[in-house]
Amino acid sequence: MAELERSALAVVLTFIKSHPILCICALYALSVLYGRFRPGLAGIPGPTLAKWTKLWRLYDVYKCQAHQTAIRLHQQHGPLVRIAPNVVSVGDPKEIKTIYGLTGAFTKSAFYPIQSISWQKKPQMNLFSTRDPIYHREQKKKVAGAYSLTSLLECEPAVDSCTRLLMSKLDEWAATGGPVDLGAWLQYYAFDVVGEVTFAQKLGFLETGGDVDGMMSTIEGILDYASLCGQVPEMHPFLLGNPLFPYILPAMETWNAVLTFTLKAINSRTSIKRDGELELTDGGEKDMLSRWAATKNKDPLKMCTRDIIVHLSTNVFAGSDTTAIALRAAIYFLIKNPEKMQKTLAEIDAADQEGKLSEPISYKESITHLPYTCAVIKEAMRLHPSVGLLMERHVPPQGAEICGKYIPGGTIVGINPWVLQHDPNVYEDPETFLPERWLTADAEKLARMETSFISFGAGSRTCVGKNISLMEMQKVVPQLLRRYSINLAEPKAEWKTSNRWFVQQSGLVCRLTERKAD
Ligand code: HEM
């Protein structure tokens, strides 16, 4: 018997040796077949090609409109849609708790680490990119305090200084009446605010009215790469994730303007010593660099230089584009809905005439006296979420029941905010910009709308910078509307959107007229 087995094995080995290409093709075909008929996923509807190959999804993302595809597919197929052999898009708010619950049992997919910076020749996992729940918990404990609203309000005067600088620049455009790319200026503003909160300094975007050190285009490049390679993350080690690259091309690290920029901003306050250690003793500031340097000075085991650099650079990467997208959305939807614009202006003017607003408007005044304006911002973020792809997670090894169906362990599942936030079962007339919905819905309906509102993510990995953005937006949007009459330079023009993980808009070219001077 053993003799027979040995000779069978010998025949197989001889066949493999003499037909290697045929064998590789056969193995590939078997893996494709297994992928297509994967137990547990075979019956989930979706585009036919997507069930066979992830190239369908790669092409969909490549076209930059994957958020619209996602909405359409869920309307057609229901709450579960298979968008790659091992990927299921979920469109049911009841499953937010399952997928993003606070236990963090569904870990982030390989889509995220691709977005890490590399420092000292190693990819450095940050709060956003790490897949490891224990590392995440440890790191979050160290930094969460600095993102609390109480801490951030201590930076409010610094945010005000950005608002004043923005207005001084926009005043020049208002004076000439020429067309201004307001979308770009809102992005410069968002960068400088992140600079103030993070490093206690503006990053130079407003001052120069342009992309400083090519950082905006670098982030755009990272997003392009992440959104495409993220659909086939197994290719990353052969592309920019090749571990040999930093040794072959040591200059590669400096290609990443986010890291270079972070180091530059740190160096302008303190020099990083020859041994790579950071020492900051100026103290007294309320920005994150000062806070975390103080923690490090007290207890280097609690916070090391690496941690500080990683978390500071994450702010630069994650905090500016996302906020700029939301700011653009608020302004654009108001311009396109003149009746809502009039209502917002009436609210701001009334509060102003009653002497309830400072110059510039404070966060507290905004949330207390301008409820309609706050609803405008929320509705803009509902209608145009900044993030436009699946927030991917792995189903834990034991599998899970999602929308009444058993999904096997290892499957990638996730929710795209665009799908939930355009769901007519939750938001009546979802394509209409209707800030009133947040003010007039009964308690039950409002609770459903709030649950489905996942522009800042959900659960254990929800956005840690949410308070920065909300403070910033709720202050600057009413301030700009109070100061300028804002119209599109071409009244009938529409903006263009491009989904590369973040759904960027272009074409918010406006004419400004001054309504009220200082
Ligand atoms: C309107 C503005 C913003 C939006 C729409 C937004 C959106 C999001 C979303 C959707 C996530 C979760 C991603 C996922 O689970 O896949 C997230 C996470 C994160 N965001 Fe934001 N974000 C905004 C502003 C900011 C700002 C200003 C910062 C920092 C300065 C920031 C830093 C982060 C970080 C560090 C994470 C990872 C949190 C964790 O995993 O614990 N974000 N953001």
PDB file of C-alpha atoms and ligand atoms in Angstrom, residues 100 108 111-112 126-130 136 140 147 194 197-198 288 311 314-316 318-327 381 385-387 390-393 417 454-458 460-470 472-473 501-502, ligand 1:
ATOM      1  CA  TYR A 100     -18.407  48.626  14.464  1.00  0.00           C
ATOM      2  CA  LYS A 108      -9.982  46.789  10.268  1.00  0.00           C
ATOM      3  CA  PHE A 111      -7.113  48.655   3.351  1.00  0.00           C
ATOM      4  CA  TYR A 112      -5.997  50.767   6.335  1.00  0.00           C
ATOM      5  CA  ASN A 126      -1.306  55.257  13.765  1.00  0.00           C
ATOM      6  CA  LEU A 127      -4.689  55.467  15.441  1.00  0.00           C
ATOM      7  CA  PHE A 128      -6.410  55.417  12.081  1.00  0.00           C
ATOM      8  CA  SER A 129      -4.383  52.754  10.280  1.00  0.00           C
ATOM      9  CA  THR A 130      -3.740  50.125  12.922  1.00  0.00           C
ATOM     10  CA  HIS A 136      -5.278  50.922  19.258  1.00  0.00           C
ATOM     11  CA  LYS A 140      -6.017  56.022  22.134  1.00  0.00           C
ATOM     12  CA  TYR A 147      -9.182  65.682  21.363  1.00  0.00           C
ATOM     13  CA  VAL A 194      -5.296  71.661  12.167  1.00  0.00           C
ATOM     14  CA  VAL A 197      -4.640  72.781  17.193  1.00  0.00           C
ATOM     15  CA  THR A 198      -1.768  70.380  16.552  1.00  0.00           C
ATOM     16  CA  MET A 288      -1.255  68.669  20.989  1.00  0.00           C
ATOM     17  CA  HIS A 311      -0.144  61.061  16.125  1.00  0.00           C
ATOM     18  CA  THR A 314      -2.173  61.628  11.508  1.00  0.00           C
ATOM     19  CA  ASN A 315      -3.891  64.912  12.255  1.00  0.00           C
ATOM     20  CA  VAL A 316      -2.310  66.471   9.183  1.00  0.00           C
ATOM     21  CA  ALA A 318      -6.865  62.833   8.429  1.00  0.00           C
ATOM     22  CA  GLY A 319      -8.084  66.214   9.583  1.00  0.00           C
ATOM     23  CA  SER A 320      -7.861  68.675   6.742  1.00  0.00           C
ATOM     24  CA  ASP A 321      -9.375  67.207   3.584  1.00  0.00           C
ATOM     25  CA  THR A 322     -12.269  65.642   5.480  1.00  0.00           C
ATOM     26  CA  THR A 323     -13.218  68.944   7.087  1.00  0.00           C
ATOM     27  CA  ALA A 324     -12.740  70.924   3.873  1.00  0.00           C
ATOM     28  CA  ILE A 325     -15.158  68.551   2.111  1.00  0.00           C
ATOM     29  CA  ALA A 326     -17.825  69.153   4.758  1.00  0.00           C
ATOM     30  CA  LEU A 327     -17.297  72.924   4.649  1.00  0.00           C
ATOM     31  CA  MET A 381     -22.587  66.138   5.929  1.00  0.00           C
ATOM     32  CA  PRO A 385     -20.297  62.398   3.559  1.00  0.00           C
ATOM     33  CA  SER A 386     -16.534  62.992   3.340  1.00  0.00           C
ATOM     34  CA  VAL A 387     -15.750  59.266   3.245  1.00  0.00           C
ATOM     35  CA  LEU A 390     -16.657  50.937   2.620  1.00  0.00           C
ATOM     36  CA  MET A 391     -15.303  51.315   6.138  1.00  0.00           C
ATOM     37  CA  GLU A 392     -13.999  47.775   5.925  1.00  0.00           C
ATOM     38  CA  ARG A 393     -13.815  45.259   8.747  1.00  0.00           C
ATOM     39  CA  PRO A 417     -21.856  56.176   4.759  1.00  0.00           C
ATOM     40  CA  ILE A 454     -22.102  57.744  10.243  1.00  0.00           C
ATOM     41  CA  SER A 455     -20.154  60.529   8.541  1.00  0.00           C
ATOM     42  CA  PHE A 456     -17.694  60.357  11.445  1.00  0.00           C
ATOM     43  CA  GLY A 457     -17.680  56.551  11.475  1.00  0.00           C
ATOM     44  CA  ALA A 458     -19.076  54.504  14.336  1.00  0.00           C
ATOM     45  CA  SER A 460     -14.723  51.789  18.683  1.00  0.00           C
ATOM     46  CA  ARG A 461     -12.985  53.409  15.703  1.00  0.00           C
ATOM     47  CA  THR A 462     -15.162  56.471  15.390  1.00  0.00           C
ATOM     48  CA  CYS A 463     -13.439  59.729  14.395  1.00  0.00           C
ATOM     49  CA  VAL A 464     -11.315  61.049  17.219  1.00  0.00           C
ATOM     50  CA  GLY A 465     -11.067  64.478  15.548  1.00  0.00           C
ATOM     51  CA  LYS A 466     -14.832  65.020  15.335  1.00  0.00           C
ATOM     52  CA  ASN A 467     -14.808  67.807  17.941  1.00  0.00           C
ATOM     53  CA  ILE A 468     -12.125  69.749  16.069  1.00  0.00           C
ATOM     54  CA  SER A 469     -14.177  69.707  12.890  1.00  0.00           C
ATOM     55  CA  LEU A 470     -17.496  70.463  14.522  1.00  0.00           C
ATOM     56  CA  GLU A 472     -14.357  74.709  13.333  1.00  0.00           C
ATOM     57  CA  MET A 473     -17.366  74.307  11.039  1.00  0.00           C
ATOM     58  CA  TRP A 501     -11.805  57.241  -0.382  1.00  0.00           C
ATOM     59  CA  PHE A 502     -12.585  60.899   0.411  1.00  0.00           C
TER      60      PHE A 502
HETATM   61  C1  HEM B   1     -15.581  66.640   8.872  1.00  0.00           C
HETATM   62  C2  HEM B   1     -14.422  66.155   9.263  1.00  0.00           C
HETATM   63  C3  HEM B   1     -14.109  64.696   9.462  1.00  0.00           C
HETATM   64  C4  HEM B   1     -14.740  63.588   8.981  1.00  0.00           C
HETATM   65  C5  HEM B   1     -15.975  63.535   8.094  1.00  0.00           C
HETATM   66  C6  HEM B   1     -14.026  62.437   9.472  1.00  0.00           C
HETATM   67  C7  HEM B   1     -14.381  61.123   9.218  1.00  0.00           C
HETATM   68  C8  HEM B   1     -13.800  60.038   9.832  1.00  0.00           C
HETATM   69  C9  HEM B   1     -14.269  58.689   9.698  1.00  0.00           C
HETATM   70  C10 HEM B   1     -15.449  58.251   8.870  1.00  0.00           C
HETATM   71  C11 HEM B   1     -13.459  57.901  10.452  1.00  0.00           C
HETATM   72  C12 HEM B   1     -13.589  56.390  10.620  1.00  0.00           C
HETATM   73  C13 HEM B   1     -12.960  55.664   9.467  1.00  0.00           C
HETATM   74  C14 HEM B   1     -13.219  54.188   9.518  1.00  0.00           C
HETATM   75  O1  HEM B   1     -13.721  53.641  10.490  1.00  0.00           O
HETATM   76  O2  HEM B   1     -12.913  53.572   8.518  1.00  0.00           O
HETATM   77  C15 HEM B   1     -12.462  58.752  11.058  1.00  0.00           C
HETATM   78  C16 HEM B   1     -11.460  58.322  11.883  1.00  0.00           C
HETATM   79  C17 HEM B   1     -10.448  59.123  12.320  1.00  0.00           C
HETATM   80  N1  HEM B   1     -10.350  60.486  12.146  1.00  0.00           N
HETATM   81 FE1  HEM B   1     -11.688  61.676  11.277  1.00  0.00          FE
HETATM   82  N2  HEM B   1     -12.964  62.870  10.203  1.00  0.00           N
HETATM   83  C18 HEM B   1     -12.974  64.239  10.233  1.00  0.00           C
HETATM   84  C19 HEM B   1     -12.075  65.060  10.875  1.00  0.00           C
HETATM   85  C20 HEM B   1     -10.968  64.635  11.552  1.00  0.00           C
HETATM   86  C21 HEM B   1      -9.992  65.501  12.176  1.00  0.00           C
HETATM   87  C22 HEM B   1     -10.084  67.027  12.224  1.00  0.00           C
HETATM   88  C23 HEM B   1      -9.018  64.682  12.685  1.00  0.00           C
HETATM   89  C24 HEM B   1      -7.774  65.051  13.438  1.00  0.00           C
HETATM   90  C25 HEM B   1      -7.241  66.245  13.446  1.00  0.00           C
HETATM   91  C26 HEM B   1      -9.398  63.311  12.405  1.00  0.00           C
HETATM   92  C27 HEM B   1      -8.687  62.199  12.763  1.00  0.00           C
HETATM   93  C28 HEM B   1      -9.170  60.908  12.711  1.00  0.00           C
HETATM   94  C29 HEM B   1      -8.476  59.755  13.291  1.00  0.00           C
HETATM   95  C30 HEM B   1      -7.142  59.790  14.030  1.00  0.00           C
HETATM   96  C31 HEM B   1      -9.290  58.641  13.056  1.00  0.00           C
HETATM   97  C32 HEM B   1      -9.036  57.209  13.515  1.00  0.00           C
HETATM   98  C33 HEM B   1      -9.722  57.027  14.867  1.00  0.00           C
HETATM   99  C34 HEM B   1      -9.565  55.639  15.451  1.00  0.00           C
HETATM  100  O3  HEM B   1      -9.507  54.655  14.727  1.00  0.00           O
HETATM  101  O4  HEM B   1      -9.544  55.578  16.685  1.00  0.00           O
HETATM  102  N3  HEM B   1     -10.589  63.328  11.713  1.00  0.00           N
HETATM  103  N4  HEM B   1     -12.689  60.056  10.667  1.00  0.00           N
END
